[in-house]
């Protein structure tokens, strides 16, 4: 018996095996990506995503290879001079790093775990503000009230969210961002090798003004293909198919998010009884609903990992500066409610035993 709580790559929805077989039987994986069969698949997948994730109709969806690629696409195609990167963990910092290689003026604004990022030094007409919606390395989230504040304070700037470990789990206020992206091997519960970029009208206009066309993955070229239900290179057709079938079968995002919040409450209630483990992030408002990070003494964490492995629980290792003093637990929709109950009971047993 395996329980997979790793925050990426993560638990894959069990029904995906059947979808794979269906794709083989249909022959769709062998079809050209300019064929009508593919265009039909891509088009219905986008409609299903919009309907299940409540994405506004005037946002466009494109598929690319990874979240890492999105860092570069955004830098190339939406930024000419300077962007502002807000972060308190490893993924946000990496985004800033990649941006800086192309635009050395990219600014960083680091913040602590239990606070909103500071907007004080940000130019009113900044080109782009970059946030990691859900910092997978430490379980910090950007509060929705803050997202709305940023939108209202920066009506002239583009706002971009890395939502790799929250998209398909969180019900977003999409209008508070112009660019959202996620690779699918985390919260979506699919195999690795594809990412989605969801782009609003303001960002689309801005990309046209910037008019960057030097790369195979220049955004305007990607979008032009997507508007014709094609892709700029042969895509991961298998993953598009799996996504299509998954979106047909999952509940609306609002129900999914509600269930994840309920599990979060259960877990933190269980945690409050533990002596040796506590949340890395104190305030509910900054604690992610989809990735939990628990801290403890080095020896406790080591022992916990050993015991977890013995009992068949795959937990996430700590990351970066929290490597040895934390564990991470994914709260992704592909994980069943029963697995959660079993995990909480395991943690309670561990705490008593050791
Ligand atoms: C995993 C992760 C990435 C990198 O995703 P890839 O698909 O490997 O490029 C980027 N940002 C966040 C927040 C992540 O969790």
Coordinates of N, CA and C in Angstrom, one line a residue, residues 30-36 38-39 225 228-235 237:
X30 N -1.4 9.1 -32.3 CA -0.7 9.0 -33.5 C -1.0 10.1 -34.5
X31 N -2.0 10.9 -34.1 CA -2.4 11.9 -35.1 C -1.6 13.2 -35.1
X32 N -1.5 13.7 -36.3 CA -0.8 15.0 -36.5 C -1.4 16.1 -35.7
X33 N -0.5 17.0 -35.2 CA -1.1 18.1 -34.4 C -1.7 19.2 -35.2
X34 N -1.7 19.1 -36.5 CA -2.5 20.0 -37.3 C -3.8 19.4 -37.9
X35 N -4.0 18.1 -37.5 CA -5.2 17.4 -38.0 C -6.5 17.9 -37.3
X36 N -7.6 17.7 -37.9 CA -8.9 18.1 -37.3 C -9.1 17.3 -36.0
X38 N -7.0 16.4 -33.8 CA -6.3 17.1 -32.7 C -6.9 18.4 -32.4
X39 N -7.3 19.2 -33.4 CA -7.9 20.5 -33.1 C -9.1 20.4 -32.3
X225 N -1.1 30.1 -32.8 CA -1.5 28.7 -33.1 C -2.6 28.2 -32.2
X228 N -6.1 28.9 -33.3 CA -6.5 28.0 -34.4 C -6.6 26.5 -33.9
X229 N -6.6 26.4 -32.5 CA -6.6 25.1 -31.9 C -5.4 24.2 -32.3
X230 N -4.3 24.8 -32.6 CA -3.1 24.1 -32.9 C -2.0 24.5 -31.9
X231 N -0.8 23.9 -32.0 CA 0.3 24.3 -31.1 C 1.5 24.6 -31.9
X232 N 2.4 25.3 -31.3 CA 3.6 25.8 -32.0 C 4.7 24.7 -32.2
X233 N 4.5 23.6 -31.6 CA 5.4 22.4 -31.9 C 4.5 21.2 -31.5
X234 N 5.0 20.0 -31.9 CA 4.2 18.8 -31.6 C 4.1 18.8 -30.0
X235 N 2.9 18.8 -29.6 CA 2.7 18.9 -28.1 C 2.7 17.5 -27.4
X237 N 0.5 15.3 -26.6 CA -0.9 14.9 -27.0 C -1.5 14.0 -25.9

